[in-house]
Amino acid sequence: VEIVPFDNKGSPQESLVILRQIADQGIQFVTQGNGSHVAGALVGALEKHNRRNPNKILYLNYAAVDPTLTEDQCSFWHFRFDANSEMKLEALTSYMAESPDVKKVFLINMDYAHGHQIQSITRRLLAQKNPDIEIVGDVLHPVGKVKDFAPYISQIRASGADSVITGNWGNDLSLLVRAADSVGLNVKFYTYYGGGLGTPSAVGAAGEGRLFQITEYHRNLPLELDKPEVYDFVLPFDEMHADIDWYYGRINTMMDMLKLAIEKAGSTDPVAVAYALEGMEIESPYGNVVMRAIDHQLLQPLFISVFTKDVKYDSESTGLGWKTVAEFPAEKTATPTSCQMQRPER
């Protein structure tokens, strides 16, 4: 396997230019994560490309979580190895609905597809699971442009919220949590990307006991599950890359399943590999994993964890790491899909 890197600068337009280069070079597999706006552009472009050209390209998505990518916009050429927003919120809201200290929730998200999905799905699920929980605020902000979150923190404080749900990532998350800590605002942040690369070190002590994440992996997870063999990979990786910790457990799953699919197909032909991936079931170190054939959405165990000193392994040399507070097996994460997939001939 040869890894050929391209920088799309987070832009759908740049991604489509690169996709033409990829096609010209005869590359058959593309992987991409952030964000859903890029993923949607890639899915649409690959649908057109693969209809018109004999040389097909398969898209392996490890982080774009807009549910529509495996629902109304589902594609045979797209496989998602991350849980989508609805799956993650099903787990998060189930946990929060049973938490006695969650009474008032504030929503703050980036103003693009991912943030809009979190808004609408959270409102629906919290109302279903615990109508006594009140949503006391709901704001969107520009992606990557806010340097001072103090005005948003003032809104959260004025709302009386005890909890915040956010899909923010990168600086838009770390600056938000640090702004809350700087004024002594004692709320809990329930996030998708609290452990994302660079965020633990950027947040630091400001996140202790208040920063939660939902993921398929964190560094202390194998220890909690008594699967020490996982560290045969994790610890050497962390030693090799002093500036980051291994974070994307699902990329391991993606590459394992791609390898197995190629072996099963006896070919690297994208059509054959896609059919081999459909319905594939493996046993990961964290539980059973299934690539749902109907929509190409991976079902895998999910874990909610909190940023704390009470761990064996810290994150990014902060002295704080992730500790599981709730677990959801793969079958509990499944949500319905509206996907009506068109498949090519084998």
XYZ file of C-alpha atoms in Angstrom, residues 111-266:
156
model
C -22.164 27.151 11.088
C -21.977 24.382 8.500
C -23.694 21.053 7.793
C -22.203 19.243 10.791
C -23.278 21.939 13.263
C -26.770 22.169 11.798
C -27.223 18.416 12.119
C -26.236 18.486 15.791
C -28.744 21.274 16.424
C -31.725 19.484 14.953
C -30.900 15.941 16.108
C -30.155 16.979 19.698
C -33.453 18.847 20.005
C -35.376 15.808 18.784
C -33.563 13.188 20.863
C -33.467 15.065 24.174
C -37.206 15.759 23.918
C -37.833 12.049 23.359
C -35.581 10.756 26.112
C -36.103 13.286 28.880
C -38.591 16.104 28.262
C -37.646 17.592 31.641
C -34.254 18.620 30.214
C -34.525 22.151 28.859
C -32.544 23.505 25.901
C -31.806 27.030 27.077
C -29.692 28.289 24.175
C -28.744 27.428 20.613
C -26.158 29.370 18.593
C -24.058 28.910 15.466
C -20.762 30.669 14.795
C -18.412 30.963 11.783
C -15.982 28.085 11.277
C -12.431 28.874 12.403
C -12.901 32.652 12.584
C -13.822 33.311 16.223
C -10.775 34.378 18.254
C -12.637 35.376 21.417
C -15.445 33.170 22.702
C -16.180 35.443 25.677
C -19.475 36.735 24.186
C -20.685 33.158 23.708
C -19.618 32.246 27.249
C -21.650 35.206 28.497
C -24.695 33.802 26.682
C -24.124 30.372 28.220
C -23.777 31.851 31.710
C -26.901 33.995 31.293
C -28.899 30.959 30.133
C -28.260 29.080 33.381
C -27.008 26.020 31.480
C -25.247 23.252 33.379
C -24.198 21.383 30.208
C -23.079 22.243 26.682
C -23.299 20.051 23.602
C -20.927 21.019 20.802
C -19.599 19.517 17.613
C -16.746 22.045 17.571
C -13.239 20.844 16.833
C -9.719 22.286 16.809
C -9.328 25.892 17.986
C -13.095 26.389 17.962
C -13.329 23.818 20.755
C -10.203 24.561 22.779
C -10.826 28.330 22.802
C -14.437 27.728 23.868
C -13.503 25.554 26.865
C -10.642 27.830 27.924
C -12.902 30.873 27.753
C -15.358 29.147 30.103
C -12.576 28.272 32.528
C -11.130 31.798 32.476
C -14.338 33.236 33.949
C -15.059 30.312 36.262
C -18.085 29.060 34.344
C -18.724 25.589 35.741
C -20.455 23.706 32.934
C -19.751 20.309 31.378
C -18.879 20.146 27.691
C -20.154 17.091 25.808
C -18.159 16.909 22.589
C -17.335 14.818 19.554
C -13.704 15.928 19.358
C -12.436 16.707 22.856
C -9.550 14.320 22.288
C -8.838 15.499 18.745
C -5.237 16.106 17.779
C -3.874 19.095 19.689
C -7.051 19.760 21.658
C -6.059 18.093 24.979
C -2.840 20.121 25.175
C -4.622 23.315 24.086
C -7.366 22.866 26.692
C -5.131 21.523 29.466
C -6.341 21.838 33.060
C -9.343 23.880 31.903
C -10.943 20.628 30.733
C -10.424 18.551 33.883
C -13.662 16.889 34.947
C -15.726 19.038 32.555
C -14.643 17.883 29.080
C -16.396 14.760 27.747
C -16.061 13.069 24.371
C -17.738 10.248 22.476
C -15.357 8.083 20.453
C -14.686 4.549 19.310
C -11.261 4.663 21.014
C -9.145 6.414 23.606
C -5.713 5.581 24.950
C -6.864 4.042 28.249
C -9.555 1.940 26.608
C -7.540 -1.234 25.927
C -6.404 -1.206 29.560
C -10.009 -0.972 30.760
C -11.002 -3.803 28.419
C -7.998 -5.926 29.438
C -6.627 -6.005 25.869
C -2.944 -5.130 26.445
C -1.926 -6.338 22.966
C -3.317 -3.095 21.521
C -0.391 -1.264 23.093
C 2.012 -3.184 20.862
C 0.943 -0.642 18.246
C -0.160 2.366 20.305
C 2.924 2.893 22.485
C 5.513 2.673 19.662
C 3.377 5.075 17.605
C 3.252 7.588 20.453
C 7.010 7.299 21.024
C 7.686 7.847 17.333
C 5.452 10.923 17.157
C 6.192 12.996 20.230
C 3.843 15.814 19.232
C 0.663 13.695 18.845
C -0.998 10.641 20.403
C -2.686 7.873 18.447
C -6.280 9.091 18.234
C -8.103 7.671 15.212
C -8.770 4.088 16.299
C -11.220 3.793 13.435
C -8.425 4.285 10.880
C -6.932 1.011 12.124
C -10.325 -0.606 11.589
C -10.601 0.951 8.128
C -7.209 -0.327 6.994
C -7.808 -3.778 8.497
C -11.137 -4.069 6.683
C -9.694 -2.769 3.399
C -6.952 -5.402 3.588
C -9.481 -8.167 4.311
C -11.756 -6.962 1.493
C -8.907 -6.994 -1.041
C -7.972 -10.505 0.075
C -11.589 -11.660 -0.123
C -12.044 -10.110 -3.577
C -8.692 -11.420 -4.788
